[in-house]
mmCIF file of C-alpha atoms in Angstrom:
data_model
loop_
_atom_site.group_PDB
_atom_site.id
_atom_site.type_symbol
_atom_site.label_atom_id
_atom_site.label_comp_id
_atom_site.label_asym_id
_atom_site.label_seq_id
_atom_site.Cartn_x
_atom_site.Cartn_y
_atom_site.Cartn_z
ATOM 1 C CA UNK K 1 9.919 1.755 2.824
ATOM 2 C CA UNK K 2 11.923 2.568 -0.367
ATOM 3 C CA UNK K 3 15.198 2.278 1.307
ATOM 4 C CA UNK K 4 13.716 -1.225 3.205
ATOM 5 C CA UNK K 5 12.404 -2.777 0.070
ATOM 6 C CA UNK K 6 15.681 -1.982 -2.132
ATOM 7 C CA UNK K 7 18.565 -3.482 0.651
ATOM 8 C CA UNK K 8 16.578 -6.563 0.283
ATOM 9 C CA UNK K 9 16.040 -6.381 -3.213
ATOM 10 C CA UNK K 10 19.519 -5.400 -4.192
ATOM 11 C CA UNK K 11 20.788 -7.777 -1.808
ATOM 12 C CA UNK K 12 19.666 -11.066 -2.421
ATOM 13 C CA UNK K 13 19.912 -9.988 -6.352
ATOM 14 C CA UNK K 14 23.997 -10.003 -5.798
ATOM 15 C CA UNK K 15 23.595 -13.601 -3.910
ATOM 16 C CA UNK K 16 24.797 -16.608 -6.716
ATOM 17 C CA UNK K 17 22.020 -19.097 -6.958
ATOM 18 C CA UNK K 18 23.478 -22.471 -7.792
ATOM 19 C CA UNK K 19 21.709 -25.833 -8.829
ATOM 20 C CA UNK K 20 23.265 -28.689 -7.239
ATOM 21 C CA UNK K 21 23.303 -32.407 -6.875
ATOM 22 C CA UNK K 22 22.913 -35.206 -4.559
ATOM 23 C CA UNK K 23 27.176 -34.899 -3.947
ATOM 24 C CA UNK K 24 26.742 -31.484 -3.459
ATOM 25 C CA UNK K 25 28.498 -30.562 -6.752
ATOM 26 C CA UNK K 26 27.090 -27.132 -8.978
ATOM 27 C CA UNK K 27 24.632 -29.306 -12.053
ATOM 28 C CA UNK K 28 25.759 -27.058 -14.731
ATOM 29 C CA UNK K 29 24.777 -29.155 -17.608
ATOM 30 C CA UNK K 30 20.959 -29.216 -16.131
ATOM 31 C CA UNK K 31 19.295 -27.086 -18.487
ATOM 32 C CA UNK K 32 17.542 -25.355 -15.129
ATOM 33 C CA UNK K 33 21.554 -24.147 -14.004
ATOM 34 C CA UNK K 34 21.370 -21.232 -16.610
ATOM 35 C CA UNK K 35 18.277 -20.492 -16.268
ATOM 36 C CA UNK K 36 18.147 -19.234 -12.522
ATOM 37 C CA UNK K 37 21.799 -18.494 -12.079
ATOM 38 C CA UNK K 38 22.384 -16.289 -15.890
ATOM 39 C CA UNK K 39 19.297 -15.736 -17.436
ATOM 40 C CA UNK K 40 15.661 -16.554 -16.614
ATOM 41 C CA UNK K 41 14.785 -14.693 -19.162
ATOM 42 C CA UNK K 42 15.458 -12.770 -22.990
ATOM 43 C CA UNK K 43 15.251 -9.421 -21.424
ATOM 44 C CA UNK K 44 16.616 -9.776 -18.227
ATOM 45 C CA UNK K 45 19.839 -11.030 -16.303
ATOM 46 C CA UNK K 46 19.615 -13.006 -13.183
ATOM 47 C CA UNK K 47 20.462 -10.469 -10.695
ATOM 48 C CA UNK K 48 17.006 -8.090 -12.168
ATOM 49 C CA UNK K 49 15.274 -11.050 -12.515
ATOM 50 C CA UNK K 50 15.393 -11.561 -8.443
ATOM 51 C CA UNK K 51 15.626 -8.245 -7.720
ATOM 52 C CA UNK K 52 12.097 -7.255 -9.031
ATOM 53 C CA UNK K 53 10.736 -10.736 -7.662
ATOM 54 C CA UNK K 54 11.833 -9.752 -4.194
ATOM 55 C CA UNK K 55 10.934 -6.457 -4.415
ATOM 56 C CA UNK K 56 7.210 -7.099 -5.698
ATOM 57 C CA UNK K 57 6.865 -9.654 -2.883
ATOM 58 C CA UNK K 58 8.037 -6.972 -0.342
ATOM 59 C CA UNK K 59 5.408 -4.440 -1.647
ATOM 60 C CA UNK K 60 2.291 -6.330 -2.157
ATOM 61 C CA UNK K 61 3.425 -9.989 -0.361
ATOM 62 C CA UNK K 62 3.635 -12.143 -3.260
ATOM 63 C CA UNK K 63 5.590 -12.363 -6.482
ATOM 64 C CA UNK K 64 4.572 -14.195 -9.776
ATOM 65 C CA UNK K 65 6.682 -15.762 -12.798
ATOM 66 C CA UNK K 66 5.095 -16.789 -15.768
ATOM 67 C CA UNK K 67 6.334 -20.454 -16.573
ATOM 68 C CA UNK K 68 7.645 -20.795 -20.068
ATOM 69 C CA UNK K 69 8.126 -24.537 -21.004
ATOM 70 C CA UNK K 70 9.118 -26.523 -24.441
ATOM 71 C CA UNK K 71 7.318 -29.616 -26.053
ATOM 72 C CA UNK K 72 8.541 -31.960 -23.955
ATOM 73 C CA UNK K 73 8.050 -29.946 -20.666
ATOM 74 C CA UNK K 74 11.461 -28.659 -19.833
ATOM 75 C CA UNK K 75 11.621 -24.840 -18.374
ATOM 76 C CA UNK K 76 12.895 -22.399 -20.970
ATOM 77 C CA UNK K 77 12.154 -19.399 -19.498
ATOM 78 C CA UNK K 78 10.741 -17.784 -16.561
ATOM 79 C CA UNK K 79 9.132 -14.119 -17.044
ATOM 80 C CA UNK K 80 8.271 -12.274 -13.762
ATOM 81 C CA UNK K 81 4.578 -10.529 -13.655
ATOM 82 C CA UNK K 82 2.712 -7.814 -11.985
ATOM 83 C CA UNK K 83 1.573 -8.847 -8.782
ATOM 84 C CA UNK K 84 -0.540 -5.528 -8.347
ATOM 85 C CA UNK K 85 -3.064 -6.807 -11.392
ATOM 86 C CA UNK K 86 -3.023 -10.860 -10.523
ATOM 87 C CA UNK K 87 -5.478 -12.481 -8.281
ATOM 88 C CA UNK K 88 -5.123 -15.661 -6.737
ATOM 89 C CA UNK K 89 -8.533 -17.893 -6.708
ATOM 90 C CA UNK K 90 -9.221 -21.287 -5.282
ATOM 91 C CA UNK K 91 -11.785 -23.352 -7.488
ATOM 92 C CA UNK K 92 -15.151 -25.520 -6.074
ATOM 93 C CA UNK K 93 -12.654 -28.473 -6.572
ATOM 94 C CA UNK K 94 -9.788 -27.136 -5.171
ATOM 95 C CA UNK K 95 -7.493 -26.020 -7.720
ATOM 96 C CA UNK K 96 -5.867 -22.835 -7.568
ATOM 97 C CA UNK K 97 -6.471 -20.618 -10.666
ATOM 98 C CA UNK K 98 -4.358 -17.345 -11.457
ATOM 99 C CA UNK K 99 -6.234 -14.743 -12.718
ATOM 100 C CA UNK K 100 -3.957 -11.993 -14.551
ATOM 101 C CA UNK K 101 -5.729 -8.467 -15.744
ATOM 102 C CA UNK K 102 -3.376 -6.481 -17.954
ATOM 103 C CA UNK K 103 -4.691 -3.468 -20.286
ATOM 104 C CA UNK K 104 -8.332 -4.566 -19.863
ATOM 105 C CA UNK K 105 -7.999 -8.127 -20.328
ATOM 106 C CA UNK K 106 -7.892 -10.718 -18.165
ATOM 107 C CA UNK K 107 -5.898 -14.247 -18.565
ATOM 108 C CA UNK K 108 -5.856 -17.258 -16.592
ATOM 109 C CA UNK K 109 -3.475 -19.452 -15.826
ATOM 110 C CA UNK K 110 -3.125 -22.888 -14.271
ATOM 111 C CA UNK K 111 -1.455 -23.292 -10.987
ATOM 112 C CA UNK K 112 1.870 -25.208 -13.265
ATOM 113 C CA UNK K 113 2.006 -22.211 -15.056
ATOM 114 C CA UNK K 114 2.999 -20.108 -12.326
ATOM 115 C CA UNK K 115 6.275 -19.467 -10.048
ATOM 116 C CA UNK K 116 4.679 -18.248 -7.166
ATOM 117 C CA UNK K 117 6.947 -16.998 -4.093
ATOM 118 C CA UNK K 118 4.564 -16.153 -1.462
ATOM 119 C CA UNK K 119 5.279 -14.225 1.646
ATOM 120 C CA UNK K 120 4.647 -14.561 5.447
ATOM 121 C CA UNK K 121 1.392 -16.416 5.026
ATOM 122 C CA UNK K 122 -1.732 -17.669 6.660
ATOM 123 C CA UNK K 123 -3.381 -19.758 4.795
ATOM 124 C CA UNK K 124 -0.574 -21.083 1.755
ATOM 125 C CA UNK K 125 -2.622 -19.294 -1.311
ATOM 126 C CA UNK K 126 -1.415 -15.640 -0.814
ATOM 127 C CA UNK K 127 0.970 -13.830 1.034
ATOM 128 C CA UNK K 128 0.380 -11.149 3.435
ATOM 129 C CA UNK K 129 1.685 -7.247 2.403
ATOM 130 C CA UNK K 130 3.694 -5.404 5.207
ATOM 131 C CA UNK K 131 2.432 -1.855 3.265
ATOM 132 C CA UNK K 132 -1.191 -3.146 3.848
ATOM 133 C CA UNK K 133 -0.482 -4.340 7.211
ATOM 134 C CA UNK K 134 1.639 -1.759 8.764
ATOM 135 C CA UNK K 135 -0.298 1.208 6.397
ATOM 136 C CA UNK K 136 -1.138 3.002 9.713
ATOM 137 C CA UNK K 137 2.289 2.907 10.733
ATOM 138 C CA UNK K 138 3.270 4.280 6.823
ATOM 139 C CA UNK K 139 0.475 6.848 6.995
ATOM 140 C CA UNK K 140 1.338 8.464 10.116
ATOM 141 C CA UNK K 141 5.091 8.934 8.551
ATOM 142 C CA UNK K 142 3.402 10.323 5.596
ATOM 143 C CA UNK K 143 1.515 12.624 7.640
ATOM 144 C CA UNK K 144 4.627 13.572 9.493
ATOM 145 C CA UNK K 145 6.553 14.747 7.074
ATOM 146 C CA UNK K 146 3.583 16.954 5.267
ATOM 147 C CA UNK K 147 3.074 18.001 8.373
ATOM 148 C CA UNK K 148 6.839 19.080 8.581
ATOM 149 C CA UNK K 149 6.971 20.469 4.927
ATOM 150 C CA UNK K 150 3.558 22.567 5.535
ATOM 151 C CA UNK K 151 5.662 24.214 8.183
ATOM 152 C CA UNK K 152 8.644 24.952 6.847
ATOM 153 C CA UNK K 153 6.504 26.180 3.517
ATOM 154 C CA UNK K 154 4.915 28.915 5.644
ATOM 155 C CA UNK K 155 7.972 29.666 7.241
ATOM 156 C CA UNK K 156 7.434 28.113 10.030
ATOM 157 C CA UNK K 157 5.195 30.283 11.498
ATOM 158 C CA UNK K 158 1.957 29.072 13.280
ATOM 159 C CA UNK K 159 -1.732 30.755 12.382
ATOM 160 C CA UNK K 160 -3.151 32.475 14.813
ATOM 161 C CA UNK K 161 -5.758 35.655 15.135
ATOM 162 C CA UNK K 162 -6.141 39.297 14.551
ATOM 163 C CA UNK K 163 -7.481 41.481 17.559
ATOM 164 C CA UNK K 164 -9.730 44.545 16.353
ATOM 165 C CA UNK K 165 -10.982 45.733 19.519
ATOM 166 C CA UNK K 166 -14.345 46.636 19.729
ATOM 167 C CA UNK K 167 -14.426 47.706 16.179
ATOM 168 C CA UNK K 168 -15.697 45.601 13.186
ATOM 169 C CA UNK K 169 -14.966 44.942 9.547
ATOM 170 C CA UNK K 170 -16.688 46.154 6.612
ATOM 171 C CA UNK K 171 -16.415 43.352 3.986
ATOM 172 C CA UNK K 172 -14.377 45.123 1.978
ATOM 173 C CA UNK K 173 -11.604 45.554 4.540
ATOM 174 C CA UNK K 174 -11.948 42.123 5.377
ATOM 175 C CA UNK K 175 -10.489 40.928 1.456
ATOM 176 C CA UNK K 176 -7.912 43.265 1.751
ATOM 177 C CA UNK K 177 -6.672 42.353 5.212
ATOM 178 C CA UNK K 178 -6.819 38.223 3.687
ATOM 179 C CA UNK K 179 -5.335 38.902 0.533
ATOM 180 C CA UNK K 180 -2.803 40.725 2.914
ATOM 181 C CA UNK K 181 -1.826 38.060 5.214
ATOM 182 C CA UNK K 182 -2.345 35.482 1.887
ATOM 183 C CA UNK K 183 0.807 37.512 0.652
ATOM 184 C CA UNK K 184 2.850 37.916 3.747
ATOM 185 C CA UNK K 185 2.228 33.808 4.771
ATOM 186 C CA UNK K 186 4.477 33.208 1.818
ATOM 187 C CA UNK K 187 7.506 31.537 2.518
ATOM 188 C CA UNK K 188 9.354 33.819 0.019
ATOM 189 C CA UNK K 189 7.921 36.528 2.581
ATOM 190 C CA UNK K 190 9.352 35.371 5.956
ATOM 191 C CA UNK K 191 10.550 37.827 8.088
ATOM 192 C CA UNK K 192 9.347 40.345 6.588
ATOM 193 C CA UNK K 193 6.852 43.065 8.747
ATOM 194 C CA UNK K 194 3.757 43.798 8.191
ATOM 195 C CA UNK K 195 2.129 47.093 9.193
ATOM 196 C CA UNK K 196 -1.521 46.253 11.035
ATOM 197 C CA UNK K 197 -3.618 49.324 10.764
ATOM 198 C CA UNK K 198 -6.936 50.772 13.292
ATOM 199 C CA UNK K 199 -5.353 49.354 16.156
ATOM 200 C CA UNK K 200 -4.799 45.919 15.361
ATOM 201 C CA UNK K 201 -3.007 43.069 17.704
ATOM 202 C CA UNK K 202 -1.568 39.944 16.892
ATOM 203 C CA UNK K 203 -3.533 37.334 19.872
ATOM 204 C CA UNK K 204 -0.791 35.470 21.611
ATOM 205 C CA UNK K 205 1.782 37.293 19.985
ATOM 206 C CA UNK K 206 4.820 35.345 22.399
ATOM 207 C CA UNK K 207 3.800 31.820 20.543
ATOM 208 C CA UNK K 208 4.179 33.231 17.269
ATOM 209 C CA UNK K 209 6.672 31.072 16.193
ATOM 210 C CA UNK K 210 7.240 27.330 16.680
ATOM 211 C CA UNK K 211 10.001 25.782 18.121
ATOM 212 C CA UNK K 212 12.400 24.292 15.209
ATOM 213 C CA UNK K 213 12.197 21.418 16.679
ATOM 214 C CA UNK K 214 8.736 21.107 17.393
ATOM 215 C CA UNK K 215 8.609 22.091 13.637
ATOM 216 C CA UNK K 216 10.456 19.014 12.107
ATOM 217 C CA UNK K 217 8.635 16.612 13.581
ATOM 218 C CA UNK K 218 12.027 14.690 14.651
ATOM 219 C CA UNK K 219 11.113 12.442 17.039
ATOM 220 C CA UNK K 220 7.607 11.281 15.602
ATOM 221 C CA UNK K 221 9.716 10.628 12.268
ATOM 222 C CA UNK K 222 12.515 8.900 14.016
ATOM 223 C CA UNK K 223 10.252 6.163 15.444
ATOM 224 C CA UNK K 224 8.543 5.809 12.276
ATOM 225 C CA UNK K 225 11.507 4.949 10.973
ATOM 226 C CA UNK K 226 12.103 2.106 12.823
ATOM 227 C CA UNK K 227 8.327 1.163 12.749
ATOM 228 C CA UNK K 228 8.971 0.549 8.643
ATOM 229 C CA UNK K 229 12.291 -1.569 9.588
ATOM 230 C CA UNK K 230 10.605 -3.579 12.056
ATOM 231 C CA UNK K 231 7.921 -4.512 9.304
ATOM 232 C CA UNK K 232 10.698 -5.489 7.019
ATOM 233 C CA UNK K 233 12.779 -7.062 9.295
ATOM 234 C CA UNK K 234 15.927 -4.898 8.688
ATOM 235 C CA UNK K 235 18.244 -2.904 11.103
ATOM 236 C CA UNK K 236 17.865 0.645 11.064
ATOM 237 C CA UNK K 237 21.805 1.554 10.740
ATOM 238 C CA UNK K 238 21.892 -0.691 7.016
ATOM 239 C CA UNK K 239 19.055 2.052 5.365
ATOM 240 C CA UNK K 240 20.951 5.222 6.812
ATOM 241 C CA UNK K 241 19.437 5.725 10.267
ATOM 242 C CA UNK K 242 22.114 5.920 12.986
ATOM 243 C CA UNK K 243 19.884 6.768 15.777
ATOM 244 C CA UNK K 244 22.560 6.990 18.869
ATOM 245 C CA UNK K 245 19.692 5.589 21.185
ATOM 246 C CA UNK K 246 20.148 2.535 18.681
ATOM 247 C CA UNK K 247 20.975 -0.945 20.319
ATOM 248 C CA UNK K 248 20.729 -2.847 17.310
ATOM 249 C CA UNK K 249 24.464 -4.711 17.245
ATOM 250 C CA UNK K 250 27.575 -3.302 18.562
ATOM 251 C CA UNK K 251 29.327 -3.936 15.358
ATOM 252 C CA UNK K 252 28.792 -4.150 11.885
ATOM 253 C CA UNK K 253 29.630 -7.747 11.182
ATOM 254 C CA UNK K 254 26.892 -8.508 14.002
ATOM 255 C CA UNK K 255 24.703 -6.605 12.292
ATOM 256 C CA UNK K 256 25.276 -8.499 8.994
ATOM 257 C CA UNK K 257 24.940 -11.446 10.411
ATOM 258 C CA UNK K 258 21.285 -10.437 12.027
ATOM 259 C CA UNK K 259 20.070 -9.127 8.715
ATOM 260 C CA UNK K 260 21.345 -12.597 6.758
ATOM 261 C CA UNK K 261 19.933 -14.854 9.646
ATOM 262 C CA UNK K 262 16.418 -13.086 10.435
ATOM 263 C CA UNK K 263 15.469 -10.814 7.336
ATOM 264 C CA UNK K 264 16.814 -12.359 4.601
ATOM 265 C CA UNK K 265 17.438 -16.846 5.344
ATOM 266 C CA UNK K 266 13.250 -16.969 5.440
ATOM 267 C CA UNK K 267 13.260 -15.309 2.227
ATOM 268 C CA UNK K 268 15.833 -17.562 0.395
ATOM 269 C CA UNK K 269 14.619 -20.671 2.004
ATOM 270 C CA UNK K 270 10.933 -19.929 0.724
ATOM 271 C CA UNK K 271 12.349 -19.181 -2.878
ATOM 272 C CA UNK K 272 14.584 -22.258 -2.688
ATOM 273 C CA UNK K 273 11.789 -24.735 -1.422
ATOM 274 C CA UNK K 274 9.549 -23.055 -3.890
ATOM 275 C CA UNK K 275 11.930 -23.615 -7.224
ATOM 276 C CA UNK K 276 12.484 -26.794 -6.213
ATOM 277 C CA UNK K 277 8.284 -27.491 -5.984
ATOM 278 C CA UNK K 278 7.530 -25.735 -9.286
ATOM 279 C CA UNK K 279 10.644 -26.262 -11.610
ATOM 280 C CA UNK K 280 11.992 -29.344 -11.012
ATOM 281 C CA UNK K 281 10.277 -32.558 -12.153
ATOM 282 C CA UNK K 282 9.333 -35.231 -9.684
ATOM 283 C CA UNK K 283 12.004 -37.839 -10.604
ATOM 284 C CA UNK K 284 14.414 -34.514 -10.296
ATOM 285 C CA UNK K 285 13.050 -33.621 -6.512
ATOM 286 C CA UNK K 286 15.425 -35.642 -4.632
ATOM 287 C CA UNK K 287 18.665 -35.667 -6.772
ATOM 288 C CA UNK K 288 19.096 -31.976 -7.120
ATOM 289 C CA UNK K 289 18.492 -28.937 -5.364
ATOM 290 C CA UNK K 290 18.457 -25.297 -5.657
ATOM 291 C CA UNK K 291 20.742 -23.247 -2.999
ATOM 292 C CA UNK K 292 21.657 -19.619 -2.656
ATOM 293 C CA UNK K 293 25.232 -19.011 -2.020
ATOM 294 C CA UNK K 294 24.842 -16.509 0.428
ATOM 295 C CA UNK K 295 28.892 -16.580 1.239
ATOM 296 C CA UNK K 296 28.956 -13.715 -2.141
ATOM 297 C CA UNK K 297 27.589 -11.175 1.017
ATOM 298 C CA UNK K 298 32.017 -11.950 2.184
ATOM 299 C CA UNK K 299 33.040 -10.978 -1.097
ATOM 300 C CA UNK K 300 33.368 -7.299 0.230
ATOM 301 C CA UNK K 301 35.018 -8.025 3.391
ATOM 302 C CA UNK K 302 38.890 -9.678 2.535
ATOM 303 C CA UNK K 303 39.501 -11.031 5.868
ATOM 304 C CA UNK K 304 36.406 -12.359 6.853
ATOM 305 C CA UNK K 305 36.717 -14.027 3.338
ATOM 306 C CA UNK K 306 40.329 -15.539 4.045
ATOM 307 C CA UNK K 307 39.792 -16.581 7.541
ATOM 308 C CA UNK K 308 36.559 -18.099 6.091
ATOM 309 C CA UNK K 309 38.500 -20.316 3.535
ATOM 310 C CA UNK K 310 41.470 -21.069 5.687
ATOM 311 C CA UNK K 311 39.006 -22.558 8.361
ATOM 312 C CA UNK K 312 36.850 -24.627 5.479
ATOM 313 C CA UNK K 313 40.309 -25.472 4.080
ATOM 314 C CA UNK K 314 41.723 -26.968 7.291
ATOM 315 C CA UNK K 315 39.046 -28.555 8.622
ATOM 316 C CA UNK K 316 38.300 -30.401 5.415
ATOM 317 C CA UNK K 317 35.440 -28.673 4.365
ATOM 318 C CA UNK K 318 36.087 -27.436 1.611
ATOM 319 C CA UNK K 319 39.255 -28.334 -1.410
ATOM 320 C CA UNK K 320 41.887 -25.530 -3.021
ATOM 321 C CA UNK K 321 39.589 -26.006 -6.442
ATOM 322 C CA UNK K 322 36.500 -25.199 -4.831
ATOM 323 C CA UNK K 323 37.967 -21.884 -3.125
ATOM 324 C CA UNK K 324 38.721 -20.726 -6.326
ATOM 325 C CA UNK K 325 35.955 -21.751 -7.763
ATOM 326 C CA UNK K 326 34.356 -19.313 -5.285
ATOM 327 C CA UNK K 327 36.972 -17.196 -6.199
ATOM 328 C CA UNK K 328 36.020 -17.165 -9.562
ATOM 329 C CA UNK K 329 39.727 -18.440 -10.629
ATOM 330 C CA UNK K 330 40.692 -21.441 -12.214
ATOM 331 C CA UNK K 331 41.432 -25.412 -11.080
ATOM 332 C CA UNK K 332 44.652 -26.051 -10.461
ATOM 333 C CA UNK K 333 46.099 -30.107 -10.596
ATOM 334 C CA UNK K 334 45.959 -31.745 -7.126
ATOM 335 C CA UNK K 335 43.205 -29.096 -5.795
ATOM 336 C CA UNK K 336 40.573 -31.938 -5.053
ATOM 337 C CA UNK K 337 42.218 -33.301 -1.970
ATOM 338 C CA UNK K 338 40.696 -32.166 0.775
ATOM 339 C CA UNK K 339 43.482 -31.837 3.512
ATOM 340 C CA UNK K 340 43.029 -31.136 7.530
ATOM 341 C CA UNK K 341 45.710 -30.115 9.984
ATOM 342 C CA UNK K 342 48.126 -33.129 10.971
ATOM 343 C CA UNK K 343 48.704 -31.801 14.653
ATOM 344 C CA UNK K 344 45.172 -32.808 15.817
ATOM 345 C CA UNK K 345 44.183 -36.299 16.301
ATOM 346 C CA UNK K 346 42.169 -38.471 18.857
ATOM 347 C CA UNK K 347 43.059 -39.078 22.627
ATOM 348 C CA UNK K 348 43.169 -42.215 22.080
ATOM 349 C CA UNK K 349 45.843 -42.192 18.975
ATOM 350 C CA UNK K 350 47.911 -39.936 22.097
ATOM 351 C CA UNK K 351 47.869 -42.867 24.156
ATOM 352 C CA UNK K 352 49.036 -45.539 21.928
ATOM 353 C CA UNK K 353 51.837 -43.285 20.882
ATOM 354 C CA UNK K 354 52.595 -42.242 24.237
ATOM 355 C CA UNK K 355 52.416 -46.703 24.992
ATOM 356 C CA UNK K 356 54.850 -47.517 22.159
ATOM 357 C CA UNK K 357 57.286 -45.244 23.031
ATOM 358 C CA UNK K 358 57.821 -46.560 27.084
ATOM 359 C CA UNK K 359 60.649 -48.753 27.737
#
């Protein structure tokens, strides 16, 4: 769950998030721009700010932001709250009220006052938690691995019984033959022998010991594994487990692309659609927009990254200033132009070529 929660997290904390306009073009000088792309906050940077939103909305299925605004109703400042201690509560005339308990007291807010980003959801008020949801699933890979620590604490070595024959213990023998085996069940003890006195017998003395194995759980744990993944909709091989019975992706560009298209595109859509509900003004809906860049995920791969730009760039996609742009480098003069390659054309600009130069 840990490792789940913090790919995610981390991962759409390192993704730019750019307000733009109608053209297309980054708004910097909206006063929203800085807000969710450098600093939502005083006390934290953009990439913590969306890390800890994503993360709370992994672990409990919603995230809230407290909605700072000035005098004339412009967003100043957006300050992310505990989702574990904030209840969401539909009035007798329908408005939705937020009610926020911190150190005994409780605060309520109006619906404009909170950035909500709500998970998969039923109903549009809350969103649903995959801990509370799968918490069978997380409890039997909690029990696993106690299960697997018990053993390995006593050594792994199973219980079992004492035979005495037909003779019987006086109480007295009986503490000192449990304060005994309390001694030797010590994992600092294992392997050590113990002398068993008046004709004692270990019962079923050939199971005595459990098959390492058998002992570690490994293919309870292994399926629990992927369990968690499935609940948070990320492959296995990204958190560390390279199960060779895996058929997740042959490579690991396919993989990348199956985590950015099914576990993580809902996500940024949701938060997008969201901003754009609660943060923007009315009159502001339709001229700009909110959009994760989600090509930062190519920054680590160079020739994904080139091949990337050269196709934009010769198609027409995309300028020279706006590569660099994403490159983080400066404009340069003539980079606006958007060029395409001159060897492709129409059929039909073939023909009249091939026409005007018969005989």
């Amino acid at each position: 769950v840990w490792a789940c929660v913090r790919l995610r997290a981390e991962t759409i904390s390192t993704l730019p998030l750019h307000l733009r306009d109608e053209h297309g073009k980054i708004a910097k000088d909206h006063p929203l721009y800085s807000l969710l792309h450098d600093t939502p906050n005083a006390d934290m940077c953009a990439a913590e700010f969306w890390q800890a939103i994503t993360a709370m909305q992994d672990l409990w299925g919603n995230a809230y932001a407290l909605i700072h605004r000035n005098v004339t109703g412009g967003v100043v400042a957006i300050e992310p709250l505990d989702s574990e201690v904030m209840t969401v509560v539909r009035t007798g005339s329908g408005a939705i009220v937020y009610r926020y308990t911190k150190n005994s007291k409780t605060t309520e807010y109006p619906e404009s006052d909170i950035l909500h980003f709500r998970g998969f959801t039923l109903d549009g008020l809350v969103g649903l938690s995959p801990i509370s949801y799968f918490a069978e699933t997380i409890g039997g890979q909690v029990a696993a691995n106690k299960a697997a620590q018990t053993e390995f604490k006593n050594g792994m070595k199973a219980g079992g019984f004492l035979k005495t024959g037909e003779r019987i213990l006086q109480p007295e023998q009986r503490e000192r033959m449990r304060s005994e085996l309390a001694r030797y069940g010590q994992a600092e003890n294992a392997g050590k022998i113990m002398i068993l006195e008046a004709g004692m017998d270990i019962a079923g003395s050939s199971n005595f010991r459990i098959n390492p194995t058998d002992a570690q759980l490994l293919e309870s744990r292994y399926f629990g594994i992927e369990e968690v993944c499935r609940a948070f909709a990320v492959p296995p091989p990204l958190i560390g487990h390279t199960d060779k019975a895996s058929s997740w992706a042959s490579s690991f560009d396919a993989l990348n692309m199956g985590f950015l298209t099914y576990g993580m595109r809902p996500v940024l859509v949701r938060y997008e659609q969201t901003i754009t509900r609660k943060l923007l003004k009315p009159a502001e809906r339709g001229k700009y927009r909110p959009k994760f860049s989600v090509e930062g995920l190519l920054r680590t791969d160079t020739a994904a990254r080139g091949m990337y730009y050269n196709q934009m760039l010769q198609n027409g996609v995309l300028s020279r200033n706006e590569v660099r742009e994403l490159e983080d480098r400066e404009h340069v003069e003539g980079g606006d132009v958007l060029t395409v390659q001159v060897n492709m054309t129409t059929l039909e600009q073939v023909g009249k070529k091939h026409e005007n130069q018969t005989p």
